[in-house]
């Protein structure tokens, strides 16, 4: 992993942008949307930036950049000019004050890079190739834009409004997690256009019994994780415990829920003991086994077993 992914709170934080051209327009617009207090330094700026300045959304210092303009109050610096020498001077001045700096399209002079972003209200999905392939990143973003439901912002606002209510109705974290997983799986939730539709589904599911019962799912792994079904991937994201043999490819293990416990097993005996403990704790378990293996048929019994597509 080349870069550490994070989301930075820029609300009411001061940011300096050196340059007033087309590149600066894109950066300043995003920074303002994030709530940053933006200062632009440039002898001239694009009409788009001029309109933002006139509306009081950012500040413009109409001058050439000089070292004296660099100040420790800025938590982030952007160098966006088409003059590499000037951009590198901005970089050196920022580093002298230990300020994070980005020289646009000049990766060796960047403390951070900006990902491609998919926005859905409260939800932001950031995609980056570490500067290796911007075109591929754009293609991935387009696919996500197509796949993600357009009402994701509505769903997010609804879930946020129910945080207190759901705690009163369902006392444990596990029950609440299971409820929300079930809620967001409903087709009427995915296609809802009104809050009232979400409320109706919410109340209906609350009237059902949300249980703490566990579940064991057996997933066969092969050489290609893309052959797993959508159902298998969904169950992997719900699992609280993942059991796997030592020869299971890491890509399968790494694709399960991030906070799930991962435990390697040696043989059927150890696996049986691990499953017994998991069932006592009512955990949802995913067990990876080799494709086509018959060694675990007695342990599987009536549990769900999913094989990859051919």
CSV table of C-alpha atoms in Angstrom, one decimal:
chain,number,residue,atom,x,y,z
A,1,UNK,CA,0.0,0.0,0.0
A,2,UNK,CA,1.7,3.1,-1.2
A,3,UNK,CA,-0.5,5.7,0.5
A,4,UNK,CA,-2.4,5.6,3.8
A,5,UNK,CA,-6.1,6.3,3.0
A,6,UNK,CA,-7.9,8.8,5.1
A,7,UNK,CA,-10.6,11.5,5.0
A,8,UNK,CA,-9.4,14.9,6.3
A,9,UNK,CA,-11.6,17.3,8.1
A,10,UNK,CA,-11.0,20.7,6.5
A,11,UNK,CA,-14.0,22.5,7.9
A,12,UNK,CA,-12.9,26.0,8.9
A,13,UNK,CA,-9.3,25.1,8.3
A,14,UNK,CA,-7.1,27.4,6.2
A,15,UNK,CA,-5.7,26.2,2.8
A,16,UNK,CA,-3.4,28.0,0.4
A,17,UNK,CA,-3.8,27.4,-3.4
A,18,UNK,CA,-1.0,28.9,-5.6
A,19,UNK,CA,-2.3,29.4,-9.1
A,20,UNK,CA,-5.6,30.5,-10.6
A,21,UNK,CA,-6.0,28.5,-13.8
A,22,UNK,CA,-8.2,25.6,-14.7
A,23,UNK,CA,-6.5,23.1,-12.4
A,24,UNK,CA,-7.0,25.5,-9.5
A,25,UNK,CA,-10.7,25.7,-10.3
A,26,UNK,CA,-11.2,22.0,-9.7
A,27,UNK,CA,-9.2,22.0,-6.5
A,28,UNK,CA,-10.8,25.2,-5.0
A,29,UNK,CA,-14.3,24.0,-5.8
A,30,UNK,CA,-13.7,20.7,-3.9
A,31,UNK,CA,-12.0,22.4,-1.0
A,32,UNK,CA,-14.8,24.9,-0.6
A,33,UNK,CA,-17.4,22.0,-0.6
A,34,UNK,CA,-15.3,20.4,2.2
A,35,UNK,CA,-15.7,23.6,4.2
A,36,UNK,CA,-12.1,24.9,3.9
A,37,UNK,CA,-11.1,28.5,4.2
A,38,UNK,CA,-9.3,28.9,0.9
A,39,UNK,CA,-6.8,31.6,-0.1
A,40,UNK,CA,-5.8,31.8,-3.7
A,41,UNK,CA,-2.5,33.5,-4.7
A,42,UNK,CA,-2.2,34.4,-8.4
A,43,UNK,CA,-1.9,37.6,-10.5
A,44,UNK,CA,-4.9,36.5,-12.5
A,45,UNK,CA,-7.7,33.9,-12.0
A,46,UNK,CA,-10.3,32.2,-14.1
A,47,UNK,CA,-13.8,33.6,-14.3
A,48,UNK,CA,-15.1,30.6,-12.2
A,49,UNK,CA,-12.7,31.5,-9.4
A,50,UNK,CA,-13.5,35.2,-9.7
A,51,UNK,CA,-17.2,34.4,-9.2
A,52,UNK,CA,-16.4,32.4,-6.0
A,53,UNK,CA,-14.3,35.3,-4.7
A,54,UNK,CA,-17.2,37.8,-5.4
A,55,UNK,CA,-19.6,35.6,-3.5
A,56,UNK,CA,-17.2,35.5,-0.5
A,57,UNK,CA,-16.5,31.8,-0.8
A,58,UNK,CA,-12.8,32.2,-1.0
A,59,UNK,CA,-10.1,34.9,-0.7
A,60,UNK,CA,-7.9,36.1,-3.6
A,61,UNK,CA,-4.4,37.6,-3.1
A,62,UNK,CA,-3.9,39.3,-6.5
A,63,UNK,CA,-0.1,39.0,-6.7
A,64,UNK,CA,2.8,36.7,-7.6
A,65,UNK,CA,3.7,34.1,-5.0
A,66,UNK,CA,6.5,34.9,-2.7
A,67,UNK,CA,8.0,33.0,0.2
A,68,UNK,CA,6.6,35.5,2.7
A,69,UNK,CA,3.1,34.3,1.8
A,70,UNK,CA,3.8,30.9,3.3
A,71,UNK,CA,2.4,30.7,6.8
A,72,UNK,CA,2.1,28.0,9.4
A,73,UNK,CA,-1.7,28.7,9.8
A,74,UNK,CA,-2.2,26.9,6.5
A,75,UNK,CA,-2.7,23.2,7.1
A,76,UNK,CA,-2.5,22.3,3.4
A,77,UNK,CA,-0.8,23.8,0.3
A,78,UNK,CA,-1.7,23.3,-3.3
A,79,UNK,CA,0.7,24.3,-6.1
A,80,UNK,CA,-1.3,24.4,-9.3
A,81,UNK,CA,0.6,26.7,-11.7
A,82,UNK,CA,2.0,25.6,-15.1
A,83,UNK,CA,5.5,26.7,-13.9
A,84,UNK,CA,7.4,23.7,-12.5
A,85,UNK,CA,10.1,25.9,-11.0
A,86,UNK,CA,7.6,28.0,-9.1
A,87,UNK,CA,5.7,24.9,-8.0
A,88,UNK,CA,8.9,23.4,-6.6
A,89,UNK,CA,9.6,26.6,-4.8
A,90,UNK,CA,6.2,26.4,-3.2
A,91,UNK,CA,6.9,22.8,-2.2
A,92,UNK,CA,10.3,23.7,-0.5
A,93,UNK,CA,8.7,26.6,1.3
A,94,UNK,CA,5.9,24.4,2.6
A,95,UNK,CA,8.2,21.7,3.7
A,96,UNK,CA,10.3,24.2,5.6
A,97,UNK,CA,7.2,24.8,7.8
A,98,UNK,CA,6.2,21.1,7.9
A,99,UNK,CA,3.0,21.8,6.0
A,100,UNK,CA,1.4,19.1,3.8
A,101,UNK,CA,1.8,20.1,0.1
A,102,UNK,CA,0.6,18.8,-3.2
A,103,UNK,CA,2.2,19.9,-6.5
A,104,UNK,CA,-0.5,18.9,-9.0
A,105,UNK,CA,0.6,16.3,-11.6
A,106,UNK,CA,4.1,16.1,-10.1
A,107,UNK,CA,4.0,13.1,-7.8
A,108,UNK,CA,7.5,13.3,-6.3
A,109,UNK,CA,6.5,16.7,-4.9
A,110,UNK,CA,3.3,15.5,-3.2
A,111,UNK,CA,2.9,14.6,0.5
A,112,UNK,CA,-0.6,13.4,-0.5
A,113,UNK,CA,-2.7,12.8,-3.6
A,114,UNK,CA,-6.4,13.2,-4.2
A,115,UNK,CA,-8.4,10.2,-5.2
A,116,UNK,CA,-11.3,10.0,-7.6
A,117,UNK,CA,-14.5,10.4,-5.6
A,118,UNK,CA,-18.0,9.1,-5.8
A,119,UNK,CA,-20.4,11.3,-3.8
A,120,UNK,CA,-23.8,10.2,-2.5
A,121,UNK,CA,-24.7,12.7,0.2
A,122,UNK,CA,-23.1,11.5,3.5
A,123,UNK,CA,-21.3,8.7,1.5
A,124,UNK,CA,-18.0,9.2,-0.2
A,125,UNK,CA,-16.0,6.5,-2.0
A,126,UNK,CA,-12.4,7.4,-2.8
A,127,UNK,CA,-10.5,5.5,-5.5
A,128,UNK,CA,-6.8,5.8,-6.1
A,129,UNK,CA,-4.1,3.9,-8.1
A,130,UNK,CA,-1.3,5.9,-6.4
A,131,UNK,CA,-0.9,7.9,-9.6
A,132,UNK,CA,-0.3,4.8,-11.7
A,133,UNK,CA,-3.4,4.8,-13.9
A,134,UNK,CA,-5.8,7.8,-13.8
A,135,UNK,CA,-7.8,6.4,-16.7
A,136,UNK,CA,-8.4,3.0,-15.0
A,137,UNK,CA,-9.4,4.9,-11.8
A,138,UNK,CA,-11.9,6.8,-13.9
A,139,UNK,CA,-13.3,3.6,-15.3
A,140,UNK,CA,-13.8,2.1,-11.8
A,141,UNK,CA,-15.5,5.3,-10.7
A,142,UNK,CA,-17.9,5.1,-13.6
A,143,UNK,CA,-18.8,1.5,-12.8
A,144,UNK,CA,-19.4,2.4,-9.1
A,145,UNK,CA,-21.6,5.3,-10.2
A,146,UNK,CA,-23.7,2.9,-12.3
A,147,UNK,CA,-23.9,0.2,-9.6
A,148,UNK,CA,-24.6,2.3,-6.5
A,149,UNK,CA,-28.2,3.1,-5.9
A,150,UNK,CA,-29.1,6.7,-6.6
A,151,UNK,CA,-31.0,7.0,-3.3
A,152,UNK,CA,-27.9,6.2,-1.2
A,153,UNK,CA,-28.0,9.7,0.3
A,154,UNK,CA,-31.6,9.2,1.3
A,155,UNK,CA,-30.8,5.8,2.9
A,156,UNK,CA,-27.9,7.4,4.8
A,157,UNK,CA,-29.9,10.3,6.1
A,158,UNK,CA,-32.7,7.9,7.3
A,159,UNK,CA,-30.2,5.5,9.1
A,160,UNK,CA,-28.6,8.5,10.8
A,161,UNK,CA,-32.0,9.8,12.0
A,162,UNK,CA,-32.7,6.4,13.6
A,163,UNK,CA,-29.6,6.0,15.6
A,164,UNK,CA,-31.2,6.8,19.0
A,165,UNK,CA,-34.5,5.0,18.2
A,166,UNK,CA,-32.8,1.7,17.1
A,167,UNK,CA,-30.7,1.7,20.3
A,168,UNK,CA,-33.9,1.9,22.4
A,169,UNK,CA,-35.6,-0.9,20.3
A,170,UNK,CA,-32.6,-3.3,20.0
A,171,UNK,CA,-30.3,-3.3,23.1
A,172,UNK,CA,-27.2,-5.0,21.6
A,173,UNK,CA,-24.8,-4.0,18.9
A,174,UNK,CA,-25.1,-7.4,17.3
A,175,UNK,CA,-28.9,-7.2,17.0
A,176,UNK,CA,-28.7,-3.7,15.5
A,177,UNK,CA,-26.1,-4.8,13.0
A,178,UNK,CA,-28.2,-7.7,11.9
A,179,UNK,CA,-31.3,-5.5,11.7
A,180,UNK,CA,-29.6,-3.0,9.4
A,181,UNK,CA,-28.1,-5.7,7.2
A,182,UNK,CA,-31.6,-7.1,6.7
A,183,UNK,CA,-33.0,-3.6,6.2
A,184,UNK,CA,-30.6,-2.6,3.5
A,185,UNK,CA,-31.1,-5.9,1.7
A,186,UNK,CA,-34.8,-5.1,1.1
A,187,UNK,CA,-35.6,-4.2,-2.5
A,188,UNK,CA,-38.1,-1.5,-1.5
A,189,UNK,CA,-35.2,0.2,0.4
A,190,UNK,CA,-33.0,0.2,-2.7
A,191,UNK,CA,-35.7,1.7,-4.8
A,192,UNK,CA,-37.3,4.1,-2.3
A,193,UNK,CA,-37.7,7.7,-3.4
A,194,UNK,CA,-39.4,9.0,-0.3
A,195,UNK,CA,-38.5,8.8,3.4
A,196,UNK,CA,-42.0,7.5,4.2
A,197,UNK,CA,-41.2,4.4,2.2
A,198,UNK,CA,-38.1,3.7,4.2
A,199,UNK,CA,-40.1,4.4,7.4
A,200,UNK,CA,-42.7,1.8,6.5
A,201,UNK,CA,-40.1,-0.9,5.8
A,202,UNK,CA,-38.3,0.1,9.1
A,203,UNK,CA,-41.4,-0.4,11.2
A,204,UNK,CA,-42.3,-3.6,9.5
A,205,UNK,CA,-38.9,-5.2,10.1
A,206,UNK,CA,-38.9,-4.0,13.7
A,207,UNK,CA,-42.1,-5.9,14.3
A,208,UNK,CA,-40.3,-9.1,13.2
A,209,UNK,CA,-38.1,-10.9,15.7
A,210,UNK,CA,-34.5,-10.0,15.2
A,211,UNK,CA,-32.6,-13.0,16.7
A,212,UNK,CA,-29.0,-13.5,17.7
A,213,UNK,CA,-28.9,-16.9,16.1
A,214,UNK,CA,-25.6,-17.8,14.4
A,215,UNK,CA,-25.1,-19.2,11.0
A,216,UNK,CA,-22.4,-21.3,9.3
A,217,UNK,CA,-21.7,-21.0,5.6
A,218,UNK,CA,-19.2,-23.1,3.7
A,219,UNK,CA,-17.5,-21.4,0.8
A,220,UNK,CA,-15.4,-23.3,-1.7
A,221,UNK,CA,-12.3,-21.4,-3.0
A,222,UNK,CA,-10.5,-21.9,-6.2
A,223,UNK,CA,-8.0,-19.8,-8.1
A,224,UNK,CA,-10.2,-16.9,-9.1
A,225,UNK,CA,-12.2,-14.9,-6.5
A,226,UNK,CA,-14.3,-13.3,-9.3
A,227,UNK,CA,-16.1,-16.7,-9.7
A,228,UNK,CA,-17.7,-16.3,-6.3
A,229,UNK,CA,-21.4,-15.4,-6.4
A,230,UNK,CA,-22.9,-12.2,-5.1
A,231,UNK,CA,-24.6,-14.2,-2.4
A,232,UNK,CA,-21.2,-15.6,-1.2
A,233,UNK,CA,-19.7,-12.1,-1.2
A,234,UNK,CA,-22.6,-10.8,0.8
A,235,UNK,CA,-22.2,-13.6,3.4
A,236,UNK,CA,-18.5,-12.9,3.6
A,237,UNK,CA,-19.4,-9.3,4.6
A,238,UNK,CA,-21.7,-10.4,7.3
A,239,UNK,CA,-19.4,-13.0,8.9
A,240,UNK,CA,-18.1,-12.4,12.4
A,241,UNK,CA,-15.6,-15.3,12.2
A,242,UNK,CA,-13.7,-16.7,9.2
A,243,UNK,CA,-12.1,-20.1,9.3
A,244,UNK,CA,-9.7,-21.0,6.6
A,245,UNK,CA,-7.0,-23.6,5.8
A,246,UNK,CA,-3.4,-22.4,5.3
A,247,UNK,CA,-3.5,-22.9,1.6
A,248,UNK,CA,-6.5,-20.6,1.1
A,249,UNK,CA,-5.4,-17.7,-1.2
A,250,UNK,CA,-5.1,-14.4,0.8
A,251,UNK,CA,-7.4,-12.6,-1.6
A,252,UNK,CA,-10.3,-14.6,-0.3
A,253,UNK,CA,-9.5,-14.0,3.3
A,254,UNK,CA,-8.8,-10.3,2.7
A,255,UNK,CA,-12.2,-9.9,1.1
A,256,UNK,CA,-14.3,-10.7,4.2
A,257,UNK,CA,-15.6,-8.1,6.6
A,258,UNK,CA,-12.7,-6.0,8.0
A,259,UNK,CA,-13.5,-6.6,11.7
A,260,UNK,CA,-14.2,-10.3,11.3
A,261,UNK,CA,-11.9,-12.6,13.3
A,262,UNK,CA,-9.7,-14.8,11.0
A,263,UNK,CA,-8.5,-18.1,12.2
A,264,UNK,CA,-6.6,-20.8,10.3
A,265,UNK,CA,-7.4,-24.5,11.0
A,266,UNK,CA,-5.2,-27.5,10.5
A,267,UNK,CA,-7.6,-30.4,10.1
A,268,UNK,CA,-11.2,-31.6,10.6
A,269,UNK,CA,-10.7,-32.1,14.3
A,270,UNK,CA,-9.5,-28.5,15.0
A,271,UNK,CA,-12.2,-27.2,12.7
A,272,UNK,CA,-14.9,-29.1,14.6
A,273,UNK,CA,-13.8,-27.6,17.9
A,274,UNK,CA,-13.7,-24.0,16.4
A,275,UNK,CA,-17.2,-24.5,15.0
A,276,UNK,CA,-18.6,-25.8,18.3
A,277,UNK,CA,-17.3,-22.7,20.1
A,278,UNK,CA,-18.7,-20.4,17.4
A,279,UNK,CA,-22.1,-21.9,17.6
A,280,UNK,CA,-22.2,-21.5,21.4
A,281,UNK,CA,-21.5,-17.8,20.9
A,282,UNK,CA,-24.2,-17.6,18.1
A,283,UNK,CA,-21.6,-16.3,15.6
A,284,UNK,CA,-22.1,-16.0,11.9
A,285,UNK,CA,-19.2,-18.0,10.4
A,286,UNK,CA,-17.7,-18.4,7.0
A,287,UNK,CA,-15.6,-21.5,6.5
A,288,UNK,CA,-13.4,-21.7,3.4
A,289,UNK,CA,-12.7,-25.1,2.0
A,290,UNK,CA,-11.0,-26.3,-1.2
A,291,UNK,CA,-13.2,-26.5,-4.3
A,292,UNK,CA,-14.7,-30.0,-4.7
A,293,UNK,CA,-13.4,-31.2,-1.3
A,294,UNK,CA,-15.5,-34.0,0.4
A,295,UNK,CA,-13.4,-34.1,3.6
A,296,UNK,CA,-15.9,-31.9,5.5
A,297,UNK,CA,-19.2,-33.4,4.3
A,298,UNK,CA,-20.0,-34.7,7.8
A,299,UNK,CA,-19.3,-31.3,9.4
A,300,UNK,CA,-21.3,-29.4,6.8
A,301,UNK,CA,-24.5,-31.4,7.2
A,302,UNK,CA,-27.4,-29.2,6.5
A,303,UNK,CA,-25.3,-26.0,6.5
A,304,UNK,CA,-25.3,-23.8,3.3
A,305,UNK,CA,-22.4,-24.7,0.9
A,306,UNK,CA,-21.6,-22.4,-2.0
A,307,UNK,CA,-19.3,-23.3,-4.8
A,308,UNK,CA,-17.7,-20.8,-7.3
A,309,UNK,CA,-19.1,-20.5,-10.8
A,310,UNK,CA,-17.6,-22.6,-13.5
